PDB file of C-alpha atoms and ligand atoms in Angstrom:
ATOM      1  CA  MET A   1      -8.479 -12.877   2.988  1.00 52.00           C
ATOM      2  CA  GLU A   2      -7.762  -9.728   1.048  1.00 60.00           C
ATOM      3  CA  LEU A   3      -7.892  -8.211  -2.383  1.00 57.00           C
ATOM      4  CA  VAL A   4      -5.416 -10.341  -4.281  1.00 60.00           C
ATOM      5  CA  GLY A   5      -6.266 -13.519  -2.376  1.00 55.00           C
ATOM      6  CA  ARG A   6      -9.962 -13.024  -3.140  1.00 56.00           C
ATOM      7  CA  MET A   7      -9.152 -12.495  -6.772  1.00 52.00           C
ATOM      8  CA  MET A   8      -7.120 -15.682  -6.804  1.00 46.00           C
ATOM      9  CA  ASP A   9      -9.815 -17.838  -5.224  1.00 44.00           C
ATOM     10  CA  GLY A  10     -12.647 -16.267  -7.213  1.00 39.00           C
ATOM     11  CA  SER A  11     -14.540 -14.888  -4.192  1.00 38.00           C
ATOM     12  CA  ILE A  12     -14.295 -11.238  -5.222  1.00 41.00           C
ATOM     13  CA  PRO A  13     -17.073  -9.331  -3.426  1.00 36.00           C
ATOM     14  CA  PHE A  14     -17.612  -6.491  -5.899  1.00 31.00           C
ATOM     15  CA  GLY A  15     -19.100  -8.145  -8.950  1.00 31.00           C
ATOM     16  CA  GLY A  16     -15.804  -9.143 -10.488  1.00 36.00           C
ATOM     17  CA  GLY A  17     -14.659  -5.524 -10.641  1.00 39.00           C
ATOM     18  CA  LEU A  18     -11.199  -6.298  -9.320  1.00 50.00           C
ATOM     19  CA  GLU A  19      -8.976  -7.416 -12.112  1.00 53.00           C
ATOM     20  CA  PRO A  20      -5.350  -6.946 -12.954  1.00 56.00           C
ATOM     21  CA  SER A  21      -5.294  -4.170 -15.545  1.00 57.00           C
ATOM     22  CA  PRO A  22      -4.508  -5.877 -18.834  1.00 50.00           C
ATOM     23  CA  SER A  23      -3.570  -2.738 -20.766  1.00 48.00           C
ATOM     24  CA  GLY A  24      -3.460   1.028 -20.669  1.00 49.00           C
ATOM     25  CA  PRO A  25      -1.164   3.520 -18.989  1.00 50.00           C
ATOM     26  CA  GLY A  26       0.772   2.259 -15.987  1.00 53.00           C
ATOM     27  CA  VAL A  27       0.576  -1.406 -16.883  1.00 64.00           C
ATOM     28  CA  GLY A  28       3.722  -2.234 -18.882  1.00 76.00           C
ATOM     29  CA  ASP A  29       7.080  -2.449 -17.074  1.00 79.00           C
ATOM     30  CA  ASP A  30       8.292   0.805 -18.682  1.00 82.00           C
ATOM     31  CA  ASP A  31       5.100   2.620 -17.618  1.00 85.00           C
ATOM     32  CA  ARG A  32       5.574   1.289 -14.126  1.00 90.00           C
ATOM     33  CA  VAL A  33       9.141   2.593 -13.995  1.00 93.00           C
ATOM     34  CA  ASP A  34       7.793   6.040 -14.937  1.00 90.00           C
ATOM     35  CA  LEU A  35       5.195   5.776 -12.164  1.00 89.00           C
ATOM     36  CA  LEU A  36       7.672   4.499  -9.591  1.00 93.00           C
ATOM     37  CA  GLU A  37      10.007   7.404 -10.359  1.00 91.00           C
ATOM     38  CA  THR A  38       7.369   9.805  -9.028  1.00 88.00           C
ATOM     39  CA  VAL A  39       6.880   7.921  -5.724  1.00 91.00           C
ATOM     40  CA  PRO A  40       8.766   9.524  -2.809  1.00 91.00           C
ATOM     41  CA  LEU A  41       9.557   6.104  -1.247  1.00 93.00           C
ATOM     42  CA  PHE A  42      11.597   5.173  -4.321  1.00 93.00           C
ATOM     43  CA  ARG A  43      13.300   8.538  -4.783  1.00 90.00           C
ATOM     44  CA  GLY A  44      16.780   7.211  -3.990  1.00 89.00           C
ATOM     45  CA  CYS A  45      16.505   4.238  -6.353  1.00 93.00           C
ATOM     46  CA  SER A  46      18.557   3.871  -9.514  1.00 93.00           C
ATOM     47  CA  LYS A  47      16.896   3.193 -12.873  1.00 93.00           C
ATOM     48  CA  ARG A  48      18.042  -0.427 -12.596  1.00 93.00           C
ATOM     49  CA  GLN A  49      16.436  -0.775  -9.153  1.00 93.00           C
ATOM     50  CA  LEU A  50      13.212   0.823 -10.411  1.00 94.00           C
ATOM     51  CA  LYS A  51      13.116  -1.652 -13.301  1.00 94.00           C
ATOM     52  CA  SER A  52      13.467  -4.547 -10.920  1.00 93.00           C
ATOM     53  CA  ILE A  53      10.722  -3.112  -8.648  1.00 94.00           C
ATOM     54  CA  ALA A  54       8.495  -2.648 -11.720  1.00 94.00           C
ATOM     55  CA  GLY A  55       8.985  -6.345 -12.439  1.00 94.00           C
ATOM     56  CA  ILE A  56       7.560  -7.427  -9.074  1.00 94.00           C
ATOM     57  CA  CYS A  57       4.503  -5.097  -9.029  1.00 93.00           C
ATOM     58  CA  GLU A  58       1.080  -5.967 -10.346  1.00 93.00           C
ATOM     59  CA  THR A  59      -1.267  -3.207 -11.485  1.00 92.00           C
ATOM     60  CA  TYR A  60      -4.891  -3.302 -10.317  1.00 94.00           C
ATOM     61  CA  ASP A  61      -7.880  -1.085 -11.040  1.00 94.00           C
ATOM     62  CA  VAL A  62     -10.290  -1.123  -8.128  1.00 95.00           C
ATOM     63  CA  PRO A  63     -13.793   0.368  -7.836  1.00 96.00           C
ATOM     64  CA  ALA A  64     -14.720   2.879  -5.126  1.00 97.00           C
ATOM     65  CA  ALA A  65     -15.837   1.310  -1.812  1.00 97.00           C
ATOM     66  CA  THR A  66     -13.596  -1.747  -2.184  1.00 96.00           C
ATOM     67  CA  VAL A  67     -12.228  -2.846   1.201  1.00 97.00           C
ATOM     68  CA  LEU A  68      -8.521  -3.425   0.630  1.00 97.00           C
ATOM     69  CA  THR A  69      -7.482  -4.412   4.144  1.00 97.00           C
ATOM     70  CA  ARG A  70      -9.617  -5.395   7.118  1.00 97.00           C
ATOM     71  CA  VAL A  71      -8.451  -4.736  10.649  1.00 97.00           C
ATOM     72  CA  GLY A  72      -7.483  -7.974  12.412  1.00 97.00           C
ATOM     73  CA  GLU A  73      -7.101 -10.043   9.239  1.00 97.00           C
ATOM     74  CA  PRO A  74      -3.773 -11.394   8.044  1.00 97.00           C
ATOM     75  CA  GLY A  75      -2.039  -9.243   5.458  1.00 97.00           C
ATOM     76  CA  GLU A  76      -0.043 -10.452   2.492  1.00 96.00           C
ATOM     77  CA  GLU A  77       0.208  -7.419   0.223  1.00 97.00           C
ATOM     78  CA  PHE A  78       1.762  -3.975   0.085  1.00 97.00           C
ATOM     79  CA  PHE A  79      -0.253  -1.362  -1.838  1.00 97.00           C
ATOM     80  CA  LEU A  80       1.038   1.701  -3.610  1.00 96.00           C
ATOM     81  CA  ILE A  81      -1.568   4.245  -4.749  1.00 96.00           C
ATOM     82  CA  VAL A  82      -1.046   5.400  -8.331  1.00 94.00           C
ATOM     83  CA  ASP A  83      -4.363   7.188  -8.665  1.00 95.00           C
ATOM     84  CA  GLY A  84      -7.288   7.878  -6.321  1.00 97.00           C
ATOM     85  CA  THR A  85      -7.717   8.079  -2.553  1.00 98.00           C
ATOM     86  CA  VAL A  86      -8.271   5.613   0.287  1.00 98.00           C
ATOM     87  CA  ARG A  87      -9.601   6.053   3.814  1.00 98.00           C
ATOM     88  CA  VAL A  88      -7.680   4.409   6.647  1.00 98.00           C
ATOM     89  CA  ASP A  89      -9.934   3.740   9.651  1.00 97.00           C
ATOM     90  CA  VAL A  90      -7.254   4.054  12.285  1.00 94.00           C
ATOM     91  CA  SER A  91      -9.807   4.043  15.109  1.00 92.00           C
ATOM     92  CA  PRO A  92     -13.521   4.826  15.462  1.00 91.00           C
ATOM     93  CA  ARG A  93     -12.557   8.466  16.032  1.00 90.00           C
ATOM     94  CA  ARG A  94      -9.663   8.793  13.624  1.00 92.00           C
ATOM     95  CA  GLN A  95      -9.537   8.406   9.878  1.00 96.00           C
ATOM     96  CA  VAL A  96      -6.630   9.222   7.605  1.00 96.00           C
ATOM     97  CA  ARG A  97      -6.738   9.828   3.854  1.00 97.00           C
ATOM     98  CA  LEU A  98      -3.965   8.628   1.573  1.00 98.00           C
ATOM     99  CA  GLY A  99      -3.598   9.543  -2.086  1.00 97.00           C
ATOM    100  CA  ALA A 100      -1.402   9.155  -5.153  1.00 96.00           C
ATOM    101  CA  GLY A 101       2.235   8.375  -4.326  1.00 94.00           C
ATOM    102  CA  GLU A 102       1.359   7.136  -0.824  1.00 96.00           C
ATOM    103  CA  TYR A 103       1.180   3.534   0.310  1.00 97.00           C
ATOM    104  CA  PHE A 104      -0.331   1.221   2.908  1.00 98.00           C
ATOM    105  CA  GLY A 105      -0.177  -2.391   4.036  1.00 98.00           C
ATOM    106  CA  GLU A 106       3.505  -2.273   4.986  1.00 97.00           C
ATOM    107  CA  MET A 107       2.947  -2.884   8.723  1.00 97.00           C
ATOM    108  CA  SER A 108       1.679  -6.470   8.498  1.00 97.00           C
ATOM    109  CA  LEU A 109       4.435  -7.302   6.050  1.00 97.00           C
ATOM    110  CA  LEU A 110       7.048  -5.872   8.403  1.00 96.00           C
ATOM    111  CA  ASP A 111       5.944  -7.401  11.715  1.00 96.00           C
ATOM    112  CA  GLY A 112       3.799 -10.358  10.607  1.00 97.00           C
ATOM    113  CA  GLU A 113       0.891  -9.157  12.778  1.00 98.00           C
ATOM    114  CA  PRO A 114      -2.704  -8.791  11.496  1.00 98.00           C
ATOM    115  CA  ARG A 115      -3.765  -5.631   9.691  1.00 98.00           C
ATOM    116  CA  SER A 116      -3.735  -2.629  12.045  1.00 97.00           C
ATOM    117  CA  ALA A 117      -6.577  -0.824  10.260  1.00 97.00           C
ATOM    118  CA  SER A 118      -9.220  -1.248   7.584  1.00 97.00           C
ATOM    119  CA  VAL A 119      -8.475   0.576   4.359  1.00 98.00           C
ATOM    120  CA  THR A 120     -11.270   1.370   1.890  1.00 98.00           C
ATOM    121  CA  ALA A 121     -11.205   2.902  -1.587  1.00 98.00           C
ATOM    122  CA  GLU A 122     -12.879   6.325  -1.513  1.00 98.00           C
ATOM    123  CA  SER A 123     -12.690   6.649  -5.287  1.00 98.00           C
ATOM    124  CA  PRO A 124     -11.810   4.331  -8.154  1.00 97.00           C
ATOM    125  CA  LEU A 125      -8.165   3.412  -7.648  1.00 96.00           C
ATOM    126  CA  ARG A 126      -5.219   2.347  -9.653  1.00 94.00           C
ATOM    127  CA  LEU A 127      -2.849   0.417  -7.407  1.00 95.00           C
ATOM    128  CA  LEU A 128       0.510  -1.251  -7.672  1.00 95.00           C
ATOM    129  CA  VAL A 129       0.548  -4.352  -5.474  1.00 96.00           C
ATOM    130  CA  ILE A 130       3.624  -6.163  -4.167  1.00 96.00           C
ATOM    131  CA  ARG A 131       3.142  -9.487  -2.395  1.00 97.00           C
ATOM    132  CA  ARG A 132       4.964 -10.549   0.748  1.00 97.00           C
ATOM    133  CA  PRO A 133       7.829 -12.633  -0.738  1.00 97.00           C
ATOM    134  CA  SER A 134       8.703  -9.923  -3.277  1.00 97.00           C
ATOM    135  CA  PHE A 135       8.365  -7.231  -0.605  1.00 97.00           C
ATOM    136  CA  GLN A 136      10.833  -9.060   1.662  1.00 96.00           C
ATOM    137  CA  LYS A 137      13.295  -9.401  -1.198  1.00 95.00           C
ATOM    138  CA  LEU A 138      12.859  -5.739  -2.058  1.00 95.00           C
ATOM    139  CA  LEU A 139      13.769  -4.755   1.508  1.00 95.00           C
ATOM    140  CA  ASP A 140      16.796  -7.065   1.486  1.00 94.00           C
ATOM    141  CA  ASP A 141      18.041  -5.788  -1.873  1.00 92.00           C
ATOM    142  CA  THR A 142      17.297  -2.074  -1.426  1.00 91.00           C
ATOM    143  CA  PRO A 143      18.122  -0.770   2.073  1.00 88.00           C
ATOM    144  CA  GLY A 144      16.999   2.763   1.195  1.00 91.00           C
ATOM    145  CA  ILE A 145      13.426   1.524   0.998  1.00 94.00           C
ATOM    146  CA  GLY A 146      13.563   0.214   4.565  1.00 94.00           C
ATOM    147  CA  ARG A 147      14.787   3.643   5.689  1.00 94.00           C
ATOM    148  CA  GLY A 148      11.958   5.312   3.755  1.00 94.00           C
ATOM    149  CA  LEU A 149       9.391   3.053   5.400  1.00 96.00           C
ATOM    150  CA  LEU A 150      10.825   3.886   8.823  1.00 95.00           C
ATOM    151  CA  VAL A 151      10.547   7.611   8.153  1.00 94.00           C
ATOM    152  CA  THR A 152       6.873   7.224   7.207  1.00 95.00           C
ATOM    153  CA  LEU A 153       6.185   4.993  10.213  1.00 95.00           C
ATOM    154  CA  SER A 154       7.810   7.555  12.526  1.00 97.00           C
ATOM    155  CA  ARG A 155       5.696  10.310  11.010  1.00 95.00           C
ATOM    156  CA  ARG A 156       2.516   8.247  11.418  1.00 93.00           C
ATOM    157  CA  VAL A 157       3.339   7.496  15.068  1.00 94.00           C
ATOM    158  CA  ARG A 158       3.941  11.195  15.757  1.00 95.00           C
ATOM    159  CA  GLU A 159       0.657  12.149  14.095  1.00 93.00           C
ATOM    160  CA  ALA A 160      -1.182   9.466  16.066  1.00 90.00           C
ATOM    161  CA  GLU A 161       0.377  10.736  19.308  1.00 91.00           C
ATOM    162  CA  ARG A 162      -0.605  14.316  18.466  1.00 92.00           C
ATOM    163  CA  ALA A 163      -4.152  13.218  17.652  1.00 88.00           C
ATOM    164  CA  LEU A 164      -4.365  11.321  20.960  1.00 85.00           C
ATOM    165  CA  SER A 165      -3.104  14.229  23.037  1.00 88.00           C
ATOM    166  CA  SER A 166      -5.489  16.646  21.325  1.00 85.00           C
ATOM    167  CA  LEU A 167      -8.308  14.322  22.392  1.00 79.00           C
ATOM    168  CA  GLY A 168      -7.020  14.495  25.966  1.00 74.00           C
ATOM    169  CA  GLY A 169      -5.769  10.922  25.838  1.00 55.00           C
ATOM    170  CA  HIS A 170      -2.335  11.879  27.287  1.00 53.00           C
TER     171      HIS A 170
HETATM  172  P1  CMP B 201      -1.237  -2.753   7.803  1.00 77.31           P
HETATM  173  O1  CMP B 201      -1.384  -2.837   9.281  1.00 77.31           O
HETATM  174  O2  CMP B 201      -0.511  -3.847   7.121  1.00 77.31           O
HETATM  175  O3  CMP B 201      -2.692  -2.614   7.148  1.00 77.31           O
HETATM  176  C1  CMP B 201      -3.429  -1.431   7.422  1.00 77.31           C
HETATM  177  C2  CMP B 201      -2.579  -0.259   6.987  1.00 77.31           C
HETATM  178  O4  CMP B 201      -3.115   1.006   7.283  1.00 77.31           O
HETATM  179  C3  CMP B 201      -1.250  -0.261   7.766  1.00 77.31           C
HETATM  180  O5  CMP B 201      -0.499  -1.390   7.410  1.00 77.31           O
HETATM  181  C4  CMP B 201      -0.720   1.073   7.353  1.00 77.31           C
HETATM  182  O6  CMP B 201      -0.191   1.029   6.054  1.00 77.31           O
HETATM  183  C5  CMP B 201      -2.005   1.894   7.320  1.00 77.31           C
HETATM  184  N1  CMP B 201      -2.110   2.675   8.560  1.00 77.31           N
HETATM  185  C6  CMP B 201      -2.309   2.223   9.814  1.00 77.31           C
HETATM  186  N2  CMP B 201      -2.309   3.248  10.694  1.00 77.31           N
HETATM  187  C7  CMP B 201      -2.104   4.372   9.976  1.00 77.31           C
HETATM  188  C8  CMP B 201      -1.999   5.745  10.300  1.00 77.31           C
HETATM  189  N3  CMP B 201      -2.110   6.178  11.558  1.00 77.31           N
HETATM  190  N4  CMP B 201      -1.767   6.617   9.301  1.00 77.31           N
HETATM  191  C9  CMP B 201      -1.670   6.200   8.016  1.00 77.31           C
HETATM  192  N5  CMP B 201      -1.769   4.905   7.657  1.00 77.31           N
HETATM  193  C10 CMP B 201      -1.976   4.003   8.616  1.00 77.31           C
END
């Protein structure tokens, strides 16, 4: 079970540090629209679409070292990084860093398979989280987002292929 699930069932592993942010910048719907406007994935969205996306996101502040996804576990959330960096443990020999404006957790939501990698907070994070049912609706309602996800997936596959061939794997 992951971040939001652990928060829901009270089994949060980091001393109760994971809580929806009750106030402050980036928490109200209008703040979230401002944040979403700066995210490349949502670049083609109208103001109305951004408002509806803002309505389905939850804002979380997360301490450094929090494990947000664990490889092999089921995944129910999509994470957008507002602030901070995460480390994606793609394989024992390959790690990728993602920062503000980037996202992770889309793969399990797209194909229903377990998480492909563990993702850990390298610094304190502010995240926007979208759960599976809202994510599916978002894809249905906003085709441009599906295209954006495909572009990122293609880029990640190419990078993974390049990394493999540089290791002599091909
Ligand atoms: P998911 O499989 O749901 O959970 C782990 C996430 O790590 C995955 O979705 C992607 O968002 C991310 N991820 C996996 N592999 C890579 C990669 N090679 N580069 C960047 N991010 C990745």
